[in-house]
Every structure is written in structure tokens, then in C-alpha cells.
Coordinates of C-alpha atoms and ligand atoms in Angstrom, one line a residue:
M1 CA 21.6 11.1 -13.6
G2 CA 19.6 11.2 -10.9
L3 CA 20.3 7.8 -8.5
S4 CA 23.6 7.9 -10.5
S5 CA 25.0 6.7 -6.5
W6 CA 22.7 4.4 -6.0
A7 CA 23.2 3.3 -10.0
G8 CA 26.7 3.0 -8.9
V9 CA 26.4 0.6 -5.8
F10 CA 23.8 -1.9 -8.1
P11 CA 26.1 -3.3 -10.3
Y12 CA 28.3 -4.4 -7.5
I13 CA 25.6 -5.7 -5.2
S14 CA 24.5 -7.2 -8.8
R15 CA 28.0 -8.7 -8.9
F16 CA 27.7 -9.9 -5.2
G17 CA 25.0 -11.2 -5.4
V18 CA 23.3 -13.9 -4.1
S19 CA 19.4 -14.0 -3.7
H20 CA 19.4 -18.0 -4.3
G21 CA 18.1 -20.2 -1.6
S22 CA 20.8 -22.4 -1.9
H23 CA 23.6 -19.7 -2.0
V24 CA 22.7 -18.4 1.4
Q25 CA 26.3 -17.1 2.9
P26 CA 27.3 -18.1 6.4
G27 CA 28.1 -15.4 9.2
L28 CA 31.0 -12.8 8.5
T29 CA 33.8 -14.0 10.9
P30 CA 36.5 -10.9 10.2
K31 CA 38.6 -13.5 8.0
R32 CA 36.1 -13.3 5.5
L33 CA 35.3 -9.7 5.8
M34 CA 39.3 -9.5 5.3
G35 CA 38.9 -11.1 2.5
F36 CA 36.1 -8.6 0.6
L37 CA 38.5 -5.8 1.7
P38 CA 40.5 -5.8 -1.3
M39 CA 37.2 -5.9 -3.5
I40 CA 36.2 -2.2 -2.0
P41 CA 38.8 -0.2 -4.1
A42 CA 37.4 -1.9 -6.9
Y43 CA 34.2 -0.7 -5.7
L44 CA 35.3 2.6 -5.1
L45 CA 36.8 3.2 -8.3
R46 CA 33.1 1.4 -10.4
I47 CA 31.0 5.0 -8.8
R48 CA 32.6 8.2 -10.1
R49 CA 34.0 11.3 -9.0
K50 CA 30.3 12.7 -9.8
Q51 CA 28.8 10.1 -8.0
W52 CA 30.6 10.8 -4.8
R53 CA 29.9 14.7 -5.7
Q54 CA 25.8 13.4 -5.0
F55 CA 27.0 11.9 -2.1
I56 CA 28.0 14.8 -0.8
Q57 CA 25.5 17.2 -2.0
L58 CA 22.9 14.4 -0.2
A59 CA 25.0 14.8 2.6
R60 CA 24.5 18.0 2.4
F61 CA 20.0 17.4 2.3
V62 CA 20.2 16.2 6.0
T63 CA 21.8 18.8 7.7
P64 CA 19.9 21.1 9.5
K65 CA 19.7 24.0 7.3
T66 CA 17.7 22.3 4.6
M67 CA 15.7 20.3 7.2
S68 CA 12.1 20.7 7.6
S69 CA 11.2 21.6 10.9
K70 CA 10.2 19.1 13.2
K71 CA 6.1 20.7 13.0
N72 CA 5.8 19.7 9.7
C73 CA 6.8 16.1 10.1
G74 CA 4.1 13.8 9.1
D75 CA 4.0 10.4 10.2
G76 CA 2.2 8.3 8.0
K77 CA 3.9 6.2 5.7
A78 CA 2.2 9.1 2.6
D79 CA 4.9 11.6 4.7
L80 CA 8.0 9.8 4.4
H81 CA 9.7 12.1 2.5
A82 CA 9.1 14.2 4.9
A83 CA 9.4 12.5 8.1
A84 CA 13.1 11.7 6.8
S85 CA 14.0 15.3 7.4
C86 CA 12.4 15.4 10.4
D87 CA 15.6 15.9 13.1
G88 CA 17.9 15.3 10.8
N89 CA 19.1 11.9 11.6
V90 CA 18.3 9.0 9.5
C91 CA 19.3 5.8 8.6
T92 CA 17.9 3.4 5.8
R93 CA 19.5 0.3 4.1
L94 CA 21.5 2.2 0.3
T95 CA 21.6 -1.3 -1.4
G96 CA 18.1 -3.5 -3.2
A97 CA 16.3 -6.2 -1.1
G98 CA 17.2 -9.7 -1.2
R99 CA 20.1 -11.5 -0.1
S100 CA 23.6 -10.0 -0.5
A101 CA 27.6 -10.6 0.2
I102 CA 27.3 -7.2 1.6
A103 CA 24.7 -4.7 1.9
V104 CA 25.6 -0.7 2.5
I105 CA 23.7 0.7 5.2
G106 CA 23.6 5.5 4.9
V107 CA 23.4 6.7 8.1
G108 CA 22.8 10.9 7.2
G109 CA 22.6 14.0 9.9
P110 CA 24.3 16.0 12.6
A111 CA 23.7 13.4 15.1
S112 CA 25.2 10.9 12.5
R113 CA 28.9 11.1 13.8
A114 CA 28.4 10.2 17.2
A115 CA 25.8 7.8 16.7
V116 CA 28.0 5.3 14.6
M117 CA 31.3 5.9 16.6
Q118 CA 28.9 5.1 19.4
C119 CA 28.0 1.6 18.0
F120 CA 31.7 1.2 16.8
T121 CA 35.2 0.5 17.9
A122 CA 37.9 1.1 14.7
A123 CA 40.4 -1.8 15.0
S124 CA 42.6 1.4 13.7
P125 CA 42.8 4.5 17.0
R126 CA 43.2 6.6 13.8
E127 CA 40.7 9.8 13.3
L128 CA 37.9 9.2 10.7
K129 CA 38.8 11.1 7.8
S130 CA 36.5 11.6 4.5
N131 CA 36.6 8.5 2.4
E132 CA 38.3 6.7 4.8
I133 CA 37.5 3.0 5.3
R134 CA 38.1 1.9 8.6
Y135 CA 37.2 -1.7 9.7
G136 CA 35.8 -3.0 12.7
D137 CA 33.2 -4.2 14.8
W138 CA 30.1 -3.0 15.1
H139 CA 28.8 -3.5 19.2
G140 CA 25.5 -1.6 18.8
A141 CA 24.8 0.9 21.8
V142 CA 26.1 -0.6 24.9
A143 CA 28.1 0.5 27.5
E144 CA 32.5 -0.5 26.7
S145 CA 31.8 -2.8 30.1
S146 CA 29.1 -5.0 28.7
Q147 CA 30.9 -4.8 24.9
A148 CA 32.5 -8.2 25.2
A149 CA 29.3 -10.3 26.4
I150 CA 27.6 -9.5 23.5
P151 CA 28.3 -10.6 19.9
S152 CA 29.7 -7.5 17.0
E153 CA 29.4 -7.5 14.0
S154 CA 32.7 -7.1 11.3
I155 CA 31.5 -4.3 9.4
V156 CA 33.6 -1.8 7.4
V157 CA 32.5 2.5 7.7
I158 CA 32.9 5.0 5.6
M159 CA 32.6 9.0 5.9
R160 CA 31.9 10.2 3.3
H161 CA 31.2 13.5 4.9
E162 CA 31.1 14.4 7.8
D163 CA 27.3 14.0 8.4
L164 CA 27.0 10.9 6.5
F165 CA 28.5 8.1 6.9
E166 CA 27.9 4.1 5.2
V167 CA 28.3 1.4 6.9
H168 CA 29.3 -1.7 4.9
C169 CA 28.3 -5.0 6.8
H170 CA 27.0 -8.7 5.7
G171 CA 24.2 -8.6 3.5
G172 CA 21.8 -10.8 5.4
S173 CA 18.8 -9.7 6.9
A174 CA 19.9 -10.4 11.2
A175 CA 22.8 -8.1 10.1
I176 CA 21.3 -5.1 8.8
D177 CA 18.1 -5.6 11.1
R178 CA 20.4 -5.3 14.0
I179 CA 23.0 -2.2 13.2
L180 CA 19.1 -0.4 12.0
A181 CA 17.8 -0.9 15.4
D182 CA 21.0 0.3 17.0
L183 CA 21.0 3.3 15.4
E184 CA 17.5 4.1 16.2
Q185 CA 18.3 3.1 19.5
V186 CA 21.1 5.9 19.5
G187 CA 18.4 8.6 18.1
I188 CA 18.8 8.3 14.7
T189 CA 15.4 7.1 12.8
P190 CA 15.3 4.7 10.5
V191 CA 13.4 5.6 7.0
D192 CA 11.7 3.8 4.3
N193 CA 14.7 4.1 1.0
A194 CA 11.9 5.8 -0.7
A195 CA 12.3 8.8 2.2
W196 CA 16.0 8.5 1.9
P197 CA 16.9 12.3 0.4
H198 CA 18.6 10.8 -2.9
P199 CA 20.1 13.7 -5.0
W200 CA 17.5 13.6 -7.7
P201 CA 17.8 16.2 -9.1
I202 CA 20.8 17.7 -7.4
A203 CA 20.7 21.4 -8.0
S204 CA 18.8 22.6 -5.4
P205 CA 17.6 21.6 -2.1
D206 CA 13.6 20.9 -3.2
A207 CA 15.1 18.8 -5.7
V208 CA 13.8 16.2 -2.9
A209 CA 10.7 16.8 -3.9
R210 CA 11.3 14.4 -7.0
P211 CA 8.2 13.5 -9.8
L212 CA 5.8 11.4 -8.8
L213 CA 6.9 8.7 -11.2
I214 CA 10.5 8.5 -9.9
R215 CA 9.6 8.5 -6.0
E216 CA 7.6 5.9 -7.0
A217 CA 10.1 3.9 -9.1
T218 CA 12.2 4.2 -6.8
D219 CA 10.1 2.3 -4.2
T220 CA 9.6 -0.1 -6.8
L221 CA 13.8 -0.5 -7.6
T222 CA 15.0 -1.3 -3.7
Q223 CA 12.6 -3.9 -3.5
C224 CA 13.9 -5.7 -6.9
Q225 CA 15.5 -8.9 -6.5
T226 CA 17.2 -9.6 -9.5
V227 CA 19.4 -7.2 -12.0
R228 CA 16.8 -8.2 -14.2
T229 CA 13.9 -6.7 -12.6
A230 CA 16.0 -4.1 -11.2
A231 CA 16.5 -2.6 -14.8
V232 CA 13.1 -2.2 -15.4
A233 CA 12.4 -0.2 -12.0
M234 CA 15.7 1.8 -12.9
D235 CA 14.6 2.4 -16.5
Q236 CA 11.2 4.4 -14.8
V237 CA 13.5 6.0 -12.0
R238 CA 15.5 7.3 -14.8
G239 CA 12.8 8.8 -16.1
A240 CA 11.1 6.9 -18.8
M241 CA 7.3 7.3 -17.7
H242 CA 7.6 10.3 -16.3
D243 CA 9.7 11.5 -19.5
W244 CA 7.0 9.9 -22.0
A245 CA 3.8 11.6 -20.0
V246 CA 5.4 15.0 -20.1
K247 CA 6.2 15.2 -23.6
W248 CA 2.7 13.6 -24.4
L249 CA 1.2 16.4 -22.1
G250 CA 3.8 18.9 -23.7
V251 CA 2.2 17.1 -27.7
F252 CA -1.4 17.9 -26.7
A253 CA -0.9 21.1 -25.2
A254 CA 0.9 22.1 -28.4
R255 CA -2.8 21.0 -30.3
R256 CA -4.6 22.9 -27.8
D257 CA -2.8 26.0 -29.2
A258 CA -3.3 25.4 -32.6
D259 CA -7.1 24.0 -31.6
R260 CA -7.5 28.5 -30.4
A261 CA -5.1 29.5 -33.2
A262 CA -7.9 28.1 -35.1
D263 CA -11.2 29.0 -33.5
L264 CA -11.7 25.8 -33.1
P265 CA -13.7 25.4 -29.8
L266 CA -11.2 24.7 -26.6
D267 CA -9.6 21.4 -26.2
R268 CA -12.3 19.5 -28.7
G269 CA -9.5 19.5 -32.1
A270 CA -9.1 16.9 -34.2
I271 CA -6.4 15.0 -32.8
N272 CA -6.3 12.1 -34.8
D273 CA -3.0 12.4 -36.3
H274 CA -1.9 12.2 -32.5
L275 CA -4.2 9.6 -31.4
T276 CA -2.9 6.8 -33.3
E277 CA 0.9 6.8 -32.2
F278 CA -0.4 7.9 -28.5
H279 CA -2.6 5.0 -28.1
G280 CA -0.6 2.5 -29.6
E281 CA 1.7 3.2 -26.7
V282 CA -0.7 2.9 -23.9
Q283 CA -1.4 -0.2 -25.2
S284 CA 2.6 -1.0 -25.6
M285 CA 2.6 -0.2 -21.6
L286 CA -0.5 -2.3 -20.4
D287 CA 1.1 -5.2 -22.3
Y288 CA 3.9 -5.0 -20.1
A289 CA 2.0 -4.3 -17.1
S290 CA 1.5 -8.7 -16.6
V291 CA 5.5 -8.3 -15.7
T292 CA 5.9 -5.2 -14.6
M293 CA 4.0 -4.7 -12.1
R294 CA 5.3 -8.4 -10.6
L295 CA 8.7 -6.6 -10.4
T296 CA 8.4 -7.3 -6.6
A297 CA 7.1 -10.8 -6.1
P298 CA 8.3 -14.0 -7.5
F299 CA 6.4 -15.6 -10.2
R300 CA 5.2 -18.4 -9.0
V301 CA 5.7 -21.9 -11.3
V302 CA 4.6 -25.2 -9.8
L303 CA 5.1 -28.4 -10.8
A304 CA 2.1 -30.7 -11.2
G305 CA 1.6 -34.0 -12.1
R306 CA 0.5 -37.8 -11.4
P307 CA 2.5 -39.2 -8.3
N308 CA 5.9 -40.7 -9.1
V309 CA 6.6 -38.8 -12.3
G310 CA 9.9 -37.3 -10.5
K311 CA 8.5 -33.7 -9.5
S312 CA 10.2 -33.7 -6.8
S313 CA 13.7 -35.0 -8.7
L314 CA 13.1 -32.2 -11.3
I315 CA 12.7 -29.7 -8.4
N316 CA 15.9 -30.5 -7.2
A317 CA 17.3 -30.8 -10.1
I318 CA 16.2 -27.2 -11.3
L319 CA 17.4 -25.5 -7.8
G320 CA 20.4 -27.6 -8.0
Y321 CA 20.2 -29.0 -4.5
D322 CA 18.1 -31.1 -2.4
R323 CA 15.2 -29.4 -1.5
S324 CA 12.6 -32.3 -1.3
I325 CA 12.4 -35.5 -0.6
A326 CA 11.9 -37.8 -3.8
T327 CA 12.2 -41.6 -3.4
P328 CA 10.3 -44.6 -5.4
V329 CA 7.2 -44.7 -3.1
A330 CA 4.3 -43.1 -4.4
G331 CA 2.4 -40.4 -2.3
T332 CA 6.7 -38.7 -1.3
T333 CA 5.2 -35.5 -1.1
R334 CA 2.3 -34.7 0.8
D335 CA 1.8 -31.0 1.0
V336 CA 3.0 -27.6 -1.4
L337 CA 6.7 -27.2 -0.7
H338 CA 8.3 -24.2 -1.9
A339 CA 11.7 -22.7 -3.3
E340 CA 13.0 -19.5 -4.3
T341 CA 15.1 -19.0 -6.8
I342 CA 16.6 -16.9 -10.1
I343 CA 16.1 -18.2 -13.7
D344 CA 17.6 -15.8 -16.5
G345 CA 17.5 -13.0 -13.9
L346 CA 13.8 -13.6 -13.0
P347 CA 12.6 -15.0 -9.4
I348 CA 10.8 -17.5 -9.4
R349 CA 9.2 -19.4 -6.3
L350 CA 8.8 -22.9 -6.9
S351 CA 6.6 -25.7 -5.5
D352 CA 6.5 -28.9 -5.8
T353 CA 3.0 -30.7 -5.0
A354 CA 1.5 -33.8 -4.1
G355 CA 1.0 -36.1 -6.4
I356 CA -2.7 -35.9 -8.1
H357 CA -5.2 -39.2 -8.1
D358 CA -7.9 -40.6 -7.2
S359 CA -7.1 -41.3 -3.3
D360 CA -9.5 -42.5 -0.4
E361 CA -6.5 -41.3 2.0
S362 CA -7.7 -38.0 4.0
I363 CA -4.9 -36.3 3.8
E364 CA -3.5 -37.5 1.0
R365 CA -6.8 -35.8 -0.5
E366 CA -5.8 -32.7 1.0
G367 CA -2.5 -32.5 -0.2
I368 CA -4.4 -33.3 -3.6
S369 CA -6.6 -30.5 -3.5
R370 CA -4.0 -28.3 -2.4
A371 CA -1.8 -28.9 -5.0
L372 CA -4.9 -28.6 -7.7
R373 CA -5.1 -25.0 -5.6
E374 CA -1.7 -24.3 -6.0
A375 CA -1.5 -25.0 -9.5
S376 CA -4.9 -22.8 -10.8
T377 CA -3.6 -20.0 -9.0
A378 CA 0.2 -20.4 -10.3
D379 CA 1.7 -18.2 -13.5
L380 CA 2.9 -20.5 -14.8
V381 CA 2.5 -24.7 -14.4
L382 CA 5.1 -27.6 -15.7
A383 CA 3.0 -30.2 -16.0
I384 CA 4.8 -33.3 -15.7
Q385 CA 4.3 -36.8 -17.2
T386 CA 6.9 -40.2 -17.8
P387 CA 6.9 -42.5 -21.1
D388 CA 4.9 -44.2 -18.7
T389 CA 2.2 -41.7 -17.1
P390 CA -0.2 -39.3 -18.9
A391 CA 0.0 -36.0 -17.6
I392 CA -2.8 -34.6 -15.5
V393 CA -5.5 -33.4 -17.9
K394 CA -5.6 -29.7 -18.2
G395 CA -9.1 -28.9 -17.4
D396 CA -10.9 -25.3 -18.3
S397 CA -7.8 -23.1 -16.2
Q398 CA -6.3 -20.1 -18.1
V399 CA -2.7 -20.9 -16.6
P400 CA -0.4 -21.3 -19.0
Q401 CA 1.9 -24.7 -18.6
I402 CA 4.9 -26.3 -19.9
E403 CA 4.4 -30.1 -20.4
V404 CA 6.9 -32.1 -19.2
L405 CA 8.1 -35.3 -20.4
N406 CA 10.4 -36.6 -17.4
K407 CA 11.9 -40.2 -17.0
S408 CA 13.1 -39.8 -20.8
D409 CA 15.9 -41.8 -20.6
L410 CA 13.0 -44.8 -20.3
L411 CA 11.7 -43.0 -23.5
R412 CA 10.8 -46.4 -26.5
G413 CA 10.2 -44.4 -29.5
S414 CA 9.4 -40.5 -30.3
A415 CA 8.2 -38.1 -27.2
A416 CA 5.2 -35.8 -29.4
K417 CA 7.0 -32.7 -30.8
D418 CA 6.0 -29.7 -27.8
V419 CA 6.9 -31.9 -24.9
I420 CA 10.2 -30.7 -23.4
Q421 CA 12.2 -34.2 -22.1
T422 CA 14.1 -34.3 -18.9
V423 CA 16.3 -37.1 -17.5
A424 CA 15.5 -35.1 -13.5
T425 CA 18.2 -37.7 -12.0
T426 CA 20.6 -37.0 -14.3
G427 CA 20.3 -33.4 -14.9
V428 CA 19.4 -34.3 -19.0
G429 CA 17.5 -31.3 -20.3
I430 CA 17.3 -29.0 -17.2
D431 CA 19.3 -26.0 -19.5
V432 CA 16.0 -26.2 -22.0
L433 CA 13.1 -26.5 -19.3
L434 CA 15.0 -23.1 -17.8
A435 CA 14.9 -21.4 -21.0
A436 CA 11.5 -22.3 -21.9
I437 CA 10.3 -21.3 -18.2
A438 CA 11.9 -18.0 -18.7
N439 CA 10.5 -17.5 -22.0
R440 CA 7.1 -18.2 -21.1
L441 CA 7.0 -15.7 -18.5
A442 CA 9.2 -13.4 -19.6
D443 CA 7.3 -13.0 -23.2
A444 CA 6.4 -9.1 -22.1
F445 CA 9.4 -7.4 -20.6
P446 CA 9.4 -4.2 -22.2
P447 CA 13.0 -3.4 -24.1
P448 CA 15.8 -1.3 -22.7
S449 CA 14.2 2.4 -22.1
A450 CA 10.4 1.8 -22.3
P451 CA 8.3 3.5 -20.0
A452 CA 6.0 1.3 -18.2
P453 CA 3.7 0.6 -15.2
L454 CA 5.4 -0.1 -12.1
N455 CA 1.6 0.0 -9.5
E456 CA -1.9 -0.2 -9.9
R457 CA -2.5 4.2 -9.7
Q458 CA -0.2 4.0 -13.0
V459 CA -2.2 0.8 -14.5
R460 CA -5.6 2.7 -14.2
C461 CA -4.2 6.1 -15.3
L462 CA -3.1 4.1 -18.7
E463 CA -6.3 2.7 -18.6
T464 CA -8.0 5.7 -18.5
L465 CA -5.7 7.2 -21.6
R466 CA -6.6 4.3 -23.7
S467 CA -10.2 5.2 -23.9
T468 CA -9.7 8.3 -23.8
T469 CA -10.0 10.7 -27.1
E470 CA -10.6 14.7 -26.2
T471 CA -7.5 16.9 -25.5
L472 CA -8.6 18.0 -22.4
A473 CA -9.5 14.5 -21.0
L474 CA -6.3 13.5 -22.0
R475 CA -4.3 16.3 -20.1
I476 CA -6.4 15.7 -17.5
A477 CA -5.7 12.0 -17.2
L478 CA -1.7 12.4 -18.4
G479 CA -1.3 15.6 -15.6
E480 CA -2.9 12.6 -12.6
L481 CA -0.4 10.3 -14.0
V482 CA 2.4 12.7 -13.3
E483 CA 1.2 14.1 -9.9
G484 CA -1.6 11.8 -8.7
Ligands
GTP501 N1 15.0 -43.5 -14.4 C1 14.6 -41.6 -14.0 N2 14.0 -41.8 -12.6 C2 13.9 -40.9 -12.5 C3 13.7 -39.3 -13.2 N3 13.1 -38.5 -12.5 C4 13.2 -39.4 -11.0 N4 13.1 -40.1 -10.9 C5 12.9 -41.6 -10.1 O1 11.6 -41.6 -9.6 C6 11.1 -41.6 -9.0 C7 9.9 -40.7 -7.9 O2 11.0 -39.8 -7.9 P1 10.2 -38.5 -7.5 O3 11.3 -37.2 -7.6 O4 10.3 -38.8 -6.1 O5 8.6 -38.5 -8.1 P2 7.4 -37.7 -7.1 O6 6.5 -37.1 -8.4 O7 8.1 -36.1 -6.2 O8 7.0 -38.4 -6.3 P3 5.0 -38.7 -5.4 O9 5.9 -37.1 -4.7 O10 5.5 -39.4 -4.8 O11 4.4 -38.0 -6.3 C8 12.1 -41.5 -7.5 O12 13.1 -43.2 -6.9 C9 13.5 -40.9 -8.4 O13 15.2 -41.2 -8.6 C10 14.5 -39.7 -14.2 O14 14.3 -38.6 -14.8 N5 14.5 -40.7 -15.0
MG502 MG1 6.7 -35.6 -4.5

């Protein structure tokens, strides 16, 4: 239910999604796009008939009848939802954040057909019909005479309904941004994905007023870069947190009725039987927060150690391509160098740093102090050593650390037990290191379908609930969690 149309799209994106720095797809040529065409029927089949119906009903939300009048339009982010239906002509990126092979842009409203047709020339002159695919060129809002001079994008257009179109384009930000900008030029307002009137719940036009927790989760979902982080957000979109809060509101309301019946002072009855369970659940959610509050930003993993221990070689081995310069000369890396990747479904930003040692040279000293700063604010440090070179001393940093013995091919004798042995130049031990990184970072991932907080507001509400014992105060705090 709920965002099932989006959910239908998501596995498709994740299947082709390549949010990996090394795998950026080059431009989408007509030839490559033709290569995607055979996949499209499979994609369409994945979206069940019910979901298509929801798409069509979604289209009805953006017809003038169900639109708010212009005078009711808000302009702030809080009012984006209202803004989405201001003049009834809106567009947004329907697929999630991050790079993927293909992105889908939704264009809705009474002017959507004219706008799409102004910017798009189909390869076939046949008239566009519902749910038919048209391949062609997106040239933007330029006069026909100048179209040849402007580079066009090869895209696919699908008309879901006379007021609802999908533009399927290359998944890189350049193509997406261009199409959204062109649409804006022809009178279609680009809106935040959270403001797109998703069919939630689908039954009535005022269904666009989705519960706050669902809206917040939808917002997070659209910014998740990996399937694993998106799964947590998707659970909340499906109502895990909302349903949990509503369930407990019911429990405490029933308690109030029981207190009333027993002639106890209102909302001051003994609720110890429920409180232990309730507070246990609140605590679990707060335990997940360190991960679930970070679904949209990568975890920061820093490689640190003395010069020449193989930090740059290791980052290259983890990434699978030569991001960093690695040479036998100690002091090769001078500044902090970042690269994004995905490890076991977790978005990770790796940082290579300068070798840490006593140095008199000012540039090197600056590099070393940057390395120390980077390590002190990381989510995880990989402390690299070799058989000949000890690790740097951890000091009083609270940052968790994994000890790595690189150049283990040079080891004579045995290494300490809890050290991961690697040979960066051949890849030995890299899989063990990746598993250790994922395990250390994802300790507190919530189990499937568990309620979990996604932003600071939710965490603040949970913290209040953790220290509250009276039914009235509990109901107020739960009400705030649900309604803001
Ligand atoms: N035998 C062996 N050599 C390695 C290994 N890993 C890296 N090296 C070599 O060690 C040298 C230093 O590697 P780098 O990756 O540049 O080391 P670094 O820690 O980044 O060095 P700085 O940037 O100077 O701090 C290079 O010649 C690498 O080829 C390994 O596992 N075994
Ligand atoms: Mg280096």
C-alpha cells in the first residue's frame, strides 16, 4: 500500500543503480538507449496492475478539480505539499537520489501534455496513447529551427494518463537537471519529491494530507543512496513508526478510560504494566538512531597510519580503481582525499590521509594535522600498520577503530589476533576488511519492519517519551511525535 507505485519503481532502480564512483555511466547515446528498450517491458511488468491504477488515480490528484486555488499556495518548504498543487502543473524526479542508469521524471497536470510535446520529438509520428512507450529526442523549449544546434537527450516518454507523463532519461544529474529546467521554462513547476502528490492513501482527494511521519519518511527515502538504507526508510513510509505511535496512543487512551471507570484521578493511574514494554521499545529506537539518522549521508571511514604503510594502496584496493597515488616514496599523500563507495549496501565515504609522523616541513605538517582532524571526526578509523611499522597511538579518541596489518606478505611469524591482515597490492584480505567495516558500522541497523527515527524531531520526541511516565504526558508526547 502507500507508495507502492514508487516501491515498484525502486527495485528497478536498485537493479540498475550504480551509485559507485567508479561506475559512472557515460552519456546515453541512442544506441545505448536502444539497448535499454528490451528491459523496459520487464520493468513495466514489475509494476503490478494495482500500482498502475494508483498512478492513474495520482493523475487525478493533479487535475484542476482537486487542486488548491492559487491564493492558497505556500512558498516555504513547509508548504511544499500545498505548492505542489498550486497551478496543477508539476514535475519531479520520481526515482531516488544517487546515480542510476535510468531516472524517471514525473510530469503532472493539465498542461503536462503540451509541455512534454513542446520539448520532445518522438521517433515515430504516431499519436501518443495511454501506457505506450515513445522513444525520441528531448531538445527542450527551443524553436524547431534551432533544434539542430542544441544537443538533445535520447529519452523515453510514457503517457500514463492524459494529465500524467513519465520521462525516462539517463540517470546522471546533468540529464535530469536539464529536463526539469526545460519543463520549468514551459510552465511546469519542479517540486521537491516529497511534495509530489504520491497516492497515499489513495481513497480520497484529501488523502494527500499524509501523516507527518510518513511524509518525513518519504522525504528521507528519496535521498537514500542504497537499497539497504532505503529499506529502512521504506519501512517507515509503510507506517512502522506511525503505526507504533498510534498503537501506543490507543493503549494509553484505554488506560485513561480504565482509570476513569475506577474513579482514579484522570490520567494518573498506575500504568507500570505497560511502561516497561513501552520504554524498552523507545530505547531500542533510540539505539538505532545513530544509523537511522544517517540514512541520507555516507558513513565517513578514514584510513590513517604512518607514511608508506599502504594507505593509498588500500583505498585503491577497496574501491577497485586507482583513486589515490601510491608510490614507494614515503610522504606521497599530502592532503585528505575522498572517494565514495558502497560496502554491503552502506554508503561510505573513504578518506585517504597523509602519513602521520614528526615532520619539520610546513606543508607536510599541515597535511598531518588535516589527517588527524579527519580521523577525530570519522565514524570509523582504519588504523593501518605493517610488520615493520607500528600503528599510530589511538589517544583518547572515541572514534571506533579497526586495526589493519597491511603488507602481511612481509610478515615473519604470526600477527596479533584481532588485527585484519591485508596485502593491498594483491587484494588478499580485502574481503575480510570490507565485512569488518560493514559489521562495525551497521551494528545498530533496525531489523526489517521495525519503527526507527529518521530525524532530530523524532529523536527529541523519543527522548521525551523515554523519561515520561504519566499517561497524560505520554499521550501529549506521542501526539507530538505523530502530528508535530
Ligand atoms: N609488499 C607490499 N607492498 C605494498 C603493500 N601495500 C602497498 N605496498 C607498497 O608500499 C608502497 C607505499 O604504498 P602507499 O599506498 O603509497 O603507502 P601510503 O601509506 O599511502 O604512503 P604515504 O602516502 O606516503 O603516507 C608502495 O610501493 C606500494 O606498492 C602490500 O600489501 N605489500
Ligand atoms: Mg598515500
